mmCIF file of C-alpha atoms in Angstrom:
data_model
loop_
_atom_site.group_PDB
_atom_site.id
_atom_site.type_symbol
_atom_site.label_atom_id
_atom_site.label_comp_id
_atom_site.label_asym_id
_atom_site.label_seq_id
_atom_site.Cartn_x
_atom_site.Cartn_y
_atom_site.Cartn_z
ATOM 1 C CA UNK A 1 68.041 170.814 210.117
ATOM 2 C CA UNK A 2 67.609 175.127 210.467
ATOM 3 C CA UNK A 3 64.312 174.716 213.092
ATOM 4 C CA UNK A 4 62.283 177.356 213.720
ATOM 5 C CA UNK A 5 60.638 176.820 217.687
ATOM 6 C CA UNK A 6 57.820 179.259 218.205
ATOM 7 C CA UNK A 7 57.432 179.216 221.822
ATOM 8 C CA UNK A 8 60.585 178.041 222.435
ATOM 9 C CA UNK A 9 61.430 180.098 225.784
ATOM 10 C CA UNK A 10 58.106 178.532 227.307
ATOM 11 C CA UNK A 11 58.440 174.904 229.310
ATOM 12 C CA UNK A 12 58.295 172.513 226.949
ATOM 13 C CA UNK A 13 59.592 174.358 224.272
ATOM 14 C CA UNK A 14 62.550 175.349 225.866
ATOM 15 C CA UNK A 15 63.599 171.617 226.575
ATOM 16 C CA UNK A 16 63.039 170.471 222.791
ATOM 17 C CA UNK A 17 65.063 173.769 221.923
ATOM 18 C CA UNK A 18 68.079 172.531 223.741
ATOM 19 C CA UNK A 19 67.684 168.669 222.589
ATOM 20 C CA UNK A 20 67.423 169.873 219.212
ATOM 21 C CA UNK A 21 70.382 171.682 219.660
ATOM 22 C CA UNK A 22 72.366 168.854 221.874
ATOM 23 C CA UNK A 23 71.589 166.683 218.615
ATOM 24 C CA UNK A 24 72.826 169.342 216.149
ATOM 25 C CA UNK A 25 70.020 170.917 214.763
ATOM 26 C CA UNK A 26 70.536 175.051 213.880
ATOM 27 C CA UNK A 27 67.482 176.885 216.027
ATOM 28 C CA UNK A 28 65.348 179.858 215.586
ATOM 29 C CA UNK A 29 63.004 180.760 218.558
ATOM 30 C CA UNK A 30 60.034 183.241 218.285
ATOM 31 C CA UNK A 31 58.361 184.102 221.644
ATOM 32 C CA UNK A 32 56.642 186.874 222.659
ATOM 33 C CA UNK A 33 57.677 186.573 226.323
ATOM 34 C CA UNK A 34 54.968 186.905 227.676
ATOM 35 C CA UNK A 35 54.814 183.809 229.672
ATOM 36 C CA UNK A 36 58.431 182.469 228.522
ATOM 37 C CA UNK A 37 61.805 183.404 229.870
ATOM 38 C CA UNK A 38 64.665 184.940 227.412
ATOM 39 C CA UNK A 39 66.879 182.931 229.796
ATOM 40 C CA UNK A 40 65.433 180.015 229.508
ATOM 41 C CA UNK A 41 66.465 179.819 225.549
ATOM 42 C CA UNK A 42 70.083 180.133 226.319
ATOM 43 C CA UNK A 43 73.012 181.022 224.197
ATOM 44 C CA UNK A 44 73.358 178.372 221.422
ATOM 45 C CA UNK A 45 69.717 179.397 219.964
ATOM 46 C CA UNK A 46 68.442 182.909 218.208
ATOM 47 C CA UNK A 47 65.737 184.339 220.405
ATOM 48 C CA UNK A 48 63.648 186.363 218.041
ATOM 49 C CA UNK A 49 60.844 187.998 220.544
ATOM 50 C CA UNK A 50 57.821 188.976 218.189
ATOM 51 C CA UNK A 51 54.107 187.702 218.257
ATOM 52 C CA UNK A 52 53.343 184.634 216.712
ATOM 53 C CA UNK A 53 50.988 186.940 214.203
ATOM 54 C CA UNK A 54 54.467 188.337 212.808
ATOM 55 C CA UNK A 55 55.397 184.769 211.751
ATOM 56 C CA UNK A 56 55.951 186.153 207.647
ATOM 57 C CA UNK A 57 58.203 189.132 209.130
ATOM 58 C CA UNK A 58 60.253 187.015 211.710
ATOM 59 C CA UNK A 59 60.914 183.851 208.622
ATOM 60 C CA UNK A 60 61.939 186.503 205.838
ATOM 61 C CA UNK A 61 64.611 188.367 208.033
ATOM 62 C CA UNK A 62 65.705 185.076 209.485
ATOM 63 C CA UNK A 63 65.899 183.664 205.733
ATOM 64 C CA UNK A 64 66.848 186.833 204.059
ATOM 65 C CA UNK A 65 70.658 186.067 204.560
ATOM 66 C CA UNK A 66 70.664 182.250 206.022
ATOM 67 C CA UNK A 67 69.638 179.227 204.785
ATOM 68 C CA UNK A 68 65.514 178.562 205.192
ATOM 69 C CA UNK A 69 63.735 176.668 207.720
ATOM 70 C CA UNK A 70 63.886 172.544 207.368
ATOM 71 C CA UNK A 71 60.710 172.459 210.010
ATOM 72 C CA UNK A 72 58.085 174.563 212.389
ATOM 73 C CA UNK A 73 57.814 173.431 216.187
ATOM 74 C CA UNK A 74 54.586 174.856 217.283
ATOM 75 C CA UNK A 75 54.287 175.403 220.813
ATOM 76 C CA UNK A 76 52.966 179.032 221.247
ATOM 77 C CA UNK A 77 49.766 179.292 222.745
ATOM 78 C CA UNK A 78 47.721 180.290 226.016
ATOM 79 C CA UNK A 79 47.167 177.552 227.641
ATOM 80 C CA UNK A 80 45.326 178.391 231.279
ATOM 81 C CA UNK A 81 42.103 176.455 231.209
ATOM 82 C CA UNK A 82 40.331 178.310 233.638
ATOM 83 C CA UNK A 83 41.159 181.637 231.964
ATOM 84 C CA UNK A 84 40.112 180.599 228.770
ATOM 85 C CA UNK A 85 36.709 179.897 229.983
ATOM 86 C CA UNK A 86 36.784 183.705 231.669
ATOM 87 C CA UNK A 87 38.316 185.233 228.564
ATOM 88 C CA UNK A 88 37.540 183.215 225.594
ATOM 89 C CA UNK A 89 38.873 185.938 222.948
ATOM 90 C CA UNK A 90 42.238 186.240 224.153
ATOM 91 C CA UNK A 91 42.425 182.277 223.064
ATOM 92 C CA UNK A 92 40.788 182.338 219.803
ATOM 93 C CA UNK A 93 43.044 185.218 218.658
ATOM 94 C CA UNK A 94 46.245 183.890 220.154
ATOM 95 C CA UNK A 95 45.794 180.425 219.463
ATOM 96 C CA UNK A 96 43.908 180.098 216.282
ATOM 97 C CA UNK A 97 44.734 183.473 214.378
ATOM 98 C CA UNK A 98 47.954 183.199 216.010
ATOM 99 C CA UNK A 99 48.293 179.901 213.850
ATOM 100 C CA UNK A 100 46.596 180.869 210.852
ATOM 101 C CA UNK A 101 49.561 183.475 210.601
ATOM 102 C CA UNK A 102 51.986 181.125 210.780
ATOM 103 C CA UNK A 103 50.171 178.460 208.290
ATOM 104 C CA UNK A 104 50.289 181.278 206.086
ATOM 105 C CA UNK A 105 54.128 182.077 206.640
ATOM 106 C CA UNK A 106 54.748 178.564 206.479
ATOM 107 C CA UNK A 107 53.395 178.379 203.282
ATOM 108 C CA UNK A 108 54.956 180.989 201.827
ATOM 109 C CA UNK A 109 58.101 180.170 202.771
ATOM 110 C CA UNK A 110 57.826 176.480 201.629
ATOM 111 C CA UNK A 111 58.824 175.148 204.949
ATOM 112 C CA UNK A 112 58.008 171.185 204.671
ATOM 113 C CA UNK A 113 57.772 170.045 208.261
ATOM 114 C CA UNK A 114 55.495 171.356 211.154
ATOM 115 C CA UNK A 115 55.578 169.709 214.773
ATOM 116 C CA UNK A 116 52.420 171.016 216.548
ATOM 117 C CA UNK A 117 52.154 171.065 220.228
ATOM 118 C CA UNK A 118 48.296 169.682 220.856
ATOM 119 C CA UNK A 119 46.410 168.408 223.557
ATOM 120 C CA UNK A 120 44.157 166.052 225.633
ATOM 121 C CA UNK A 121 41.888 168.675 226.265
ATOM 122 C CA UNK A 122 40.218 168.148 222.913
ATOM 123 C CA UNK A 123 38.965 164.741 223.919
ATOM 124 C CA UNK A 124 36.978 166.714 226.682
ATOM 125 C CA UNK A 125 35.088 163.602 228.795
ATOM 126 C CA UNK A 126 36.103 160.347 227.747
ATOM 127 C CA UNK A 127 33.795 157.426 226.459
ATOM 128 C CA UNK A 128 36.200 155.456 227.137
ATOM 129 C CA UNK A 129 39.732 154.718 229.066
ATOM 130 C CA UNK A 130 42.473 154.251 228.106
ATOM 131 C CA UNK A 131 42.031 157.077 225.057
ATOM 132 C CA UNK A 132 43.015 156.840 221.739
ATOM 133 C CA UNK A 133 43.490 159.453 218.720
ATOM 134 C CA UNK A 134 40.158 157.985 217.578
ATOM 135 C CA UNK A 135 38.362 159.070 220.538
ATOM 136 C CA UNK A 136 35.330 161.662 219.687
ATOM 137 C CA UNK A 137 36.611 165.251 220.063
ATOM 138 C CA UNK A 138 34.286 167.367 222.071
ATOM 139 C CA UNK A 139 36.311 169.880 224.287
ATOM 140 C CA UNK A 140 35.096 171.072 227.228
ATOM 141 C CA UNK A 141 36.557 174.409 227.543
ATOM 142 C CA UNK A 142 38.166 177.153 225.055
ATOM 143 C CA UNK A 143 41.327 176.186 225.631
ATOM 144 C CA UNK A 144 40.822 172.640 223.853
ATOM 145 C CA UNK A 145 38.188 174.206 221.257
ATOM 146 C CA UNK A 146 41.151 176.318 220.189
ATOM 147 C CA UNK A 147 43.354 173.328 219.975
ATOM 148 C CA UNK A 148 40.966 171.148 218.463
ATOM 149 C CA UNK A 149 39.768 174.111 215.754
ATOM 150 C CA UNK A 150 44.505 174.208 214.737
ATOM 151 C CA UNK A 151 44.483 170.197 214.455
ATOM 152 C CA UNK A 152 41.480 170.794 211.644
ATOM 153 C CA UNK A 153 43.479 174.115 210.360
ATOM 154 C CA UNK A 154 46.611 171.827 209.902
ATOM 155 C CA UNK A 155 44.807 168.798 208.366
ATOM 156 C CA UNK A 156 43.520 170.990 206.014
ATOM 157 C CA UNK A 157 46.926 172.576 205.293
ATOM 158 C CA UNK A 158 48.436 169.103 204.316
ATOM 159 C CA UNK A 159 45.763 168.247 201.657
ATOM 160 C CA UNK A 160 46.046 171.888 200.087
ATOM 161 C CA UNK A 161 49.380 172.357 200.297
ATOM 162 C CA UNK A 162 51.372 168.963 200.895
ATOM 163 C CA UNK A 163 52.542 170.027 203.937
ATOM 164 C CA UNK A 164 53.794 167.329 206.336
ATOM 165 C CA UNK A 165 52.900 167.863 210.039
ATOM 166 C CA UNK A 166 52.312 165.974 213.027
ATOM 167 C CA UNK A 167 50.330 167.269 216.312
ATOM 168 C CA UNK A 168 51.462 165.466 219.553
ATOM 169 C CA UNK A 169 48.249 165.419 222.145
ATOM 170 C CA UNK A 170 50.260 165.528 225.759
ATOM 171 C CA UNK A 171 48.378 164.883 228.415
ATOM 172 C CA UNK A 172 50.214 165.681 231.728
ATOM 173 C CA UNK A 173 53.765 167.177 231.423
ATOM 174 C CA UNK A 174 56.240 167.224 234.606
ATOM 175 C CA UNK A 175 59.646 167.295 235.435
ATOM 176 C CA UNK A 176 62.788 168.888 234.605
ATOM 177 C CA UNK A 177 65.760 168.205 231.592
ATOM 178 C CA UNK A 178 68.679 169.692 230.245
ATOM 179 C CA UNK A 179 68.749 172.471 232.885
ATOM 180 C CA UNK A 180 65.221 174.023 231.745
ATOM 181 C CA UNK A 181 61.963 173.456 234.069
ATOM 182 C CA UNK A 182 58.726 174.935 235.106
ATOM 183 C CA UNK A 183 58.484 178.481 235.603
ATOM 184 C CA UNK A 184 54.977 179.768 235.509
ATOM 185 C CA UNK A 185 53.646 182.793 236.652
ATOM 186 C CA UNK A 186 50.064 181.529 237.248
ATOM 187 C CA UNK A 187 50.825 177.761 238.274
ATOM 188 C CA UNK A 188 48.470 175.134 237.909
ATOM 189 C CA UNK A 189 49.867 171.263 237.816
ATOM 190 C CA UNK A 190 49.735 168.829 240.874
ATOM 191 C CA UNK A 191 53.080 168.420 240.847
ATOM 192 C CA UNK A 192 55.066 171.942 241.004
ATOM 193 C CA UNK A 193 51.537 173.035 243.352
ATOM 194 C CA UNK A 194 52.876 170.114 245.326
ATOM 195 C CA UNK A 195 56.076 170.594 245.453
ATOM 196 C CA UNK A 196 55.685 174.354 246.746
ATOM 197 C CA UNK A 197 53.894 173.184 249.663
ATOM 198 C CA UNK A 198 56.978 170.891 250.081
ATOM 199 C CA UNK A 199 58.891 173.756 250.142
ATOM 200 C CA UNK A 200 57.419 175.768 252.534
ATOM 201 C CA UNK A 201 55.790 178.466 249.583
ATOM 202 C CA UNK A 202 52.170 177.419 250.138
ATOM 203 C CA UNK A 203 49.941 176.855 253.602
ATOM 204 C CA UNK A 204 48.302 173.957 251.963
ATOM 205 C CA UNK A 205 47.892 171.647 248.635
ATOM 206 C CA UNK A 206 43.966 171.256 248.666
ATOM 207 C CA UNK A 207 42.728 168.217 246.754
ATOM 208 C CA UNK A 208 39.825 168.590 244.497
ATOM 209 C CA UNK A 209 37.723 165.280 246.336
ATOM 210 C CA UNK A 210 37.974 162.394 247.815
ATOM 211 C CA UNK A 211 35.496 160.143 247.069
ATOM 212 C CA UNK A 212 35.567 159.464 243.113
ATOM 213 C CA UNK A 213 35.117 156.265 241.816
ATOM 214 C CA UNK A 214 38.972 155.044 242.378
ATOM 215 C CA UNK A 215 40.831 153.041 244.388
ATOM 216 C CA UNK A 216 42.091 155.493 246.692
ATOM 217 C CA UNK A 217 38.980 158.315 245.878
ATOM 218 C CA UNK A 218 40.867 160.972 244.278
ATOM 219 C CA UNK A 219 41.850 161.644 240.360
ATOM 220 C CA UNK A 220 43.119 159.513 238.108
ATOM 221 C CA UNK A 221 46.181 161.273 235.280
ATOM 222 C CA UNK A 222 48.002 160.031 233.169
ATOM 223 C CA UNK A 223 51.871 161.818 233.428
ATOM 224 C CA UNK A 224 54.629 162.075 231.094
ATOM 225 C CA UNK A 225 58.090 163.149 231.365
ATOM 226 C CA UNK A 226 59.338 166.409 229.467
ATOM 227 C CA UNK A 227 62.342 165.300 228.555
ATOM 228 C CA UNK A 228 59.896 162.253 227.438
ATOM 229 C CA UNK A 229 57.785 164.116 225.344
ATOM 230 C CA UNK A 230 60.893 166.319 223.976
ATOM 231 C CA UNK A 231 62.006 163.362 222.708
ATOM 232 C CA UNK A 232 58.541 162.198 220.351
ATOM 233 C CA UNK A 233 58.980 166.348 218.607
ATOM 234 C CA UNK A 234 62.408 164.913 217.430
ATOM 235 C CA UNK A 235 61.178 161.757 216.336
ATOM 236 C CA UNK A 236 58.233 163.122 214.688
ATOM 237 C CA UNK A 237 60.732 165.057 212.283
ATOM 238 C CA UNK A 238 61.891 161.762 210.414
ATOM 239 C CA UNK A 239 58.122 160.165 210.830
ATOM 240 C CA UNK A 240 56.621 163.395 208.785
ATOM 241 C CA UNK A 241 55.268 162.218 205.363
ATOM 242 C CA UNK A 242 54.323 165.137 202.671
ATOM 243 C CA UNK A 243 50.702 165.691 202.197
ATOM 244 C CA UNK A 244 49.826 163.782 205.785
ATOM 245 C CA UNK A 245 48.968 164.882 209.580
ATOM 246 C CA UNK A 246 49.986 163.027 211.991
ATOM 247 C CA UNK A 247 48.338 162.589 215.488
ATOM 248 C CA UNK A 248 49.443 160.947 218.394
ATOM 249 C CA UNK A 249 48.676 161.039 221.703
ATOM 250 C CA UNK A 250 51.797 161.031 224.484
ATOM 251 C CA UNK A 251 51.289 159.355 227.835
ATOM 252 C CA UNK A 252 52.555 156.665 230.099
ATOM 253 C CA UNK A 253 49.635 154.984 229.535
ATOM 254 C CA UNK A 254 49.514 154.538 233.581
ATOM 255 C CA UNK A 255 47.322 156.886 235.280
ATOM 256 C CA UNK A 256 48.763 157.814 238.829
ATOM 257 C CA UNK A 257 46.233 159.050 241.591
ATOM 258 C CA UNK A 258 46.132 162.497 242.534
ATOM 259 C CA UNK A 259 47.037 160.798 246.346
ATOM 260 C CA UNK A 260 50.026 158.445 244.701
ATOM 261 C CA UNK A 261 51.706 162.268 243.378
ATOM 262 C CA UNK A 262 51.592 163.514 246.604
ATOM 263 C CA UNK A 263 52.846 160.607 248.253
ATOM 264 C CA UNK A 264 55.905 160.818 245.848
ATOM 265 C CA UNK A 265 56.479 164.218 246.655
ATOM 266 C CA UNK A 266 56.618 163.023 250.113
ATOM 267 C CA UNK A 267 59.102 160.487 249.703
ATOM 268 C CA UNK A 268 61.088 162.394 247.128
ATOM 269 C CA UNK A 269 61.263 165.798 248.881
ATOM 270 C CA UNK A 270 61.270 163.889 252.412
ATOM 271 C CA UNK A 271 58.770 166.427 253.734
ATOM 272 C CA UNK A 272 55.160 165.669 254.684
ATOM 273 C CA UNK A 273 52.432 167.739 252.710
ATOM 274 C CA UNK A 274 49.946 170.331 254.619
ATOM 275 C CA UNK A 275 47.001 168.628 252.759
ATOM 276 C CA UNK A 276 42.970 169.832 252.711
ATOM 277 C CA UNK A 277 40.543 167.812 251.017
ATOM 278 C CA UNK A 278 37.801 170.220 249.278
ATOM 279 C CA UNK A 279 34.649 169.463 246.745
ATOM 280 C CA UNK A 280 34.991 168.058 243.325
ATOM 281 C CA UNK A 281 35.726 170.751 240.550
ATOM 282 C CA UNK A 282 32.985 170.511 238.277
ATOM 283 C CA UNK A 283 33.783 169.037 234.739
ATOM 284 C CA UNK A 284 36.682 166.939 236.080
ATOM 285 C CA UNK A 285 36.694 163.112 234.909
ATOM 286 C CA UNK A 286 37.688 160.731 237.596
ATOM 287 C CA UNK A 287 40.241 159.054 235.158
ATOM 288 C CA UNK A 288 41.944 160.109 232.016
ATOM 289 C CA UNK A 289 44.946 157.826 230.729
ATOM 290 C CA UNK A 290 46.389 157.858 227.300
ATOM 291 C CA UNK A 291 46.780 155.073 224.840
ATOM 292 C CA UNK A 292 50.640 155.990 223.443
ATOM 293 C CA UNK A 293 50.499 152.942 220.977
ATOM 294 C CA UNK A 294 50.362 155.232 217.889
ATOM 295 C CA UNK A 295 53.571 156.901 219.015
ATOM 296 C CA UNK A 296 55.035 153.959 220.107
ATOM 297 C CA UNK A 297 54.551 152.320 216.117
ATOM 298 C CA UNK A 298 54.875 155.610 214.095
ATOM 299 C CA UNK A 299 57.531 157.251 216.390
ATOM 300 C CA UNK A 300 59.526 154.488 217.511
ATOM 301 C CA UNK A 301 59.002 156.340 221.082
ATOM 302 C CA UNK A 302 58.637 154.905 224.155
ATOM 303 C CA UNK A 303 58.351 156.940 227.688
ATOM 304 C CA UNK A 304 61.379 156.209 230.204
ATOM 305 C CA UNK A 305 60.553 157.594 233.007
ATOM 306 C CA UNK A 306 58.466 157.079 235.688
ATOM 307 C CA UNK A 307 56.953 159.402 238.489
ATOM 308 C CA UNK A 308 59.625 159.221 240.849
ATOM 309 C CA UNK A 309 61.886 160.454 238.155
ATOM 310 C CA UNK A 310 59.619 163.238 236.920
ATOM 311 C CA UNK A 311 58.997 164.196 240.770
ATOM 312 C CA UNK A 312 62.960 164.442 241.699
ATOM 313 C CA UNK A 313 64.058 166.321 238.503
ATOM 314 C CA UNK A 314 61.601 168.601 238.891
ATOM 315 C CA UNK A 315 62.157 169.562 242.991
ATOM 316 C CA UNK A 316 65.923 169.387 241.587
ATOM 317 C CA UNK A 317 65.158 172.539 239.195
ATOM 318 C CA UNK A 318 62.869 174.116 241.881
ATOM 319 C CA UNK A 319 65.552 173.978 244.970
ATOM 320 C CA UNK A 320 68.117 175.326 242.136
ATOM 321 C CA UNK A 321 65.948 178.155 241.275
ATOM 322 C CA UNK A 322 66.343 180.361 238.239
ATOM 323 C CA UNK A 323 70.249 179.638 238.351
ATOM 324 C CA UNK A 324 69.437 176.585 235.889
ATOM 325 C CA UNK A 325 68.535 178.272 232.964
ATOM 326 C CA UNK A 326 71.100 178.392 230.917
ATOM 327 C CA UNK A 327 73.292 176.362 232.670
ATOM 328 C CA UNK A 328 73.384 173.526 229.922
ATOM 329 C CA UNK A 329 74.416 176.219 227.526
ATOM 330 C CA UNK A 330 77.404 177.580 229.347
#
């Protein structure tokens, strides 16, 4: 297929760039850069940098002369929960009229297939654990509002227009593939936090309580594997149906204590962890694990690997620095 990845030279979508192209796929990637890395695209793949809102311009040049686009991967969005709460406007815009812009383009341009990156964030507190896709929707910050308000956009989209799309709800993405990894500006995941105070980069990893209703008193998360979840966006091409959208959640369906992380960082990095226990942040559940067994039937996907894996590919990326990127495209 000729894929168009729109936030392809961020994290995640820089791994499905380079699995799409490992598996023979033709890719387009439109990123603004302004939290992705050029580098991180590599060589194999057009890097088109434009905002998402110049979706029509970006598909007619790259169709004027070439063959058009088989599919849409989705993944460009702001995505800093605590920012979106401070600066709701810059999310609406970016991730809703962001996506209307490319609904439109897609349209236009009769492109059949759209892979949406989505989230657990528009499940907000759980009634319930583990979650399914059935689960009420009632986001607890902008960021998931946004989220929530494309999944309705694209449903909507498929009964107008016979589009077929799917939108994958991750829950917690870590570790490393295909020599592409984790380089935010602003970070906020357990893991690469943790794995910084491994290194020597922070004074301390703080944890956000200890006395929660667990069995060892801190957080419960559910974590999945990029290289995982890389894989479901290339499933969910052949699992697309005209006229239908698709949700699934991605998970391990395990949850693994905020406490059992950084005792795999431990044991993984073979460093001990300058740790500080503070208060509870408010609005954080005590557990949130996925149900996957939507994926698992429609997708044919199963997760492979565990937290030890996602822990050592990721401080393998980290102690190799920026000198990855673009090292599986050399």
């Amino acid at each position: 297929m000729r894929i168009l990845v729109a936030g392809g030279a961020g994290y995640i979508g820089s791994v499905v760039t380079r699995l799409l192209l490992d598996q023979g796929h033709q890719v387009v990637v439109l990123d603004d850069l302004s939290t992705g890395h050029a580098d991180a695209v590599g060589q194999r793949a057009q890097l088109i940098t434009a905002d998402i809102a110049d979706a029509e311009r970006v598909i007619a040049e790259a169709t004027a002369d070439a063959p058009g686009f088989d599919a849409v991967m989705h993944f460009a969005a702001k995505s800093l929960v605590a920012e979106s709460v401070r600066e709701p406007a810059k999310y609406w815009h970016t991730n809703v009229v962001g996506t209307r812009a490319l609904l439109d383009a897609i349209t236009a341009h009769r492109i059949p297939r759209l892979v949406f990156s989505s989230t657990a964030a528009v499940y907000g507190e759980p009634e319930q654990i583990p979650i399914t896709e059935d689960a009420p929707a009632a986001p607890t910050n902008t960021y998931g509002a946004t989220k929530l308000a494309v999944d309705m956009m694209i449903t909507s989209e498929c009964v107008a227009t016979e589009l077929g799309a799917a939108s994958l709800r991750y829950f917690n993405v870590a570790g490393a593939a295909l020599g592409a990894g984790e380089r935010h500006a602003v970070e906020t995941h357990l893991i690469p936090i943790a794995l910084d105070a491994a290194a020597g980069r922070r004074d301390t990893l703080t944890i956000n309580g200890d006395d929660w209703p667990t069995p060892d008193g801190t957080c419960i998360r559910d974590y999945v594997h990029v290289l995982d979840l890389a894989r479901a966006h290339v499933l969910a091409l052949d699992a697309i149906r005209p006229g239908e959208h698709l949700i699934c959640n991605l998970g391990n369906g395990n949850g693994f204590s905020v406490k059992q992380v950084v005792d795999t960082v431990s044991a993984v990095t073979g460093r001990s962890l300058p740790l500080e226990f503070g208060p509870r942040r408010p609005g954080d559940p005590a557990v949130l694990v996925a149900s996957a067994e939507r994926a698992k039937v429609t997708l044919g996907w199963r997760p492979e690997f565990d937290l030890s894996a996602m822990v050592r590919d990721a401080w393998e990326f980290t102690r190799a620095g920026t000198e990855n990127a673009g090292r599986s495209d050399a």
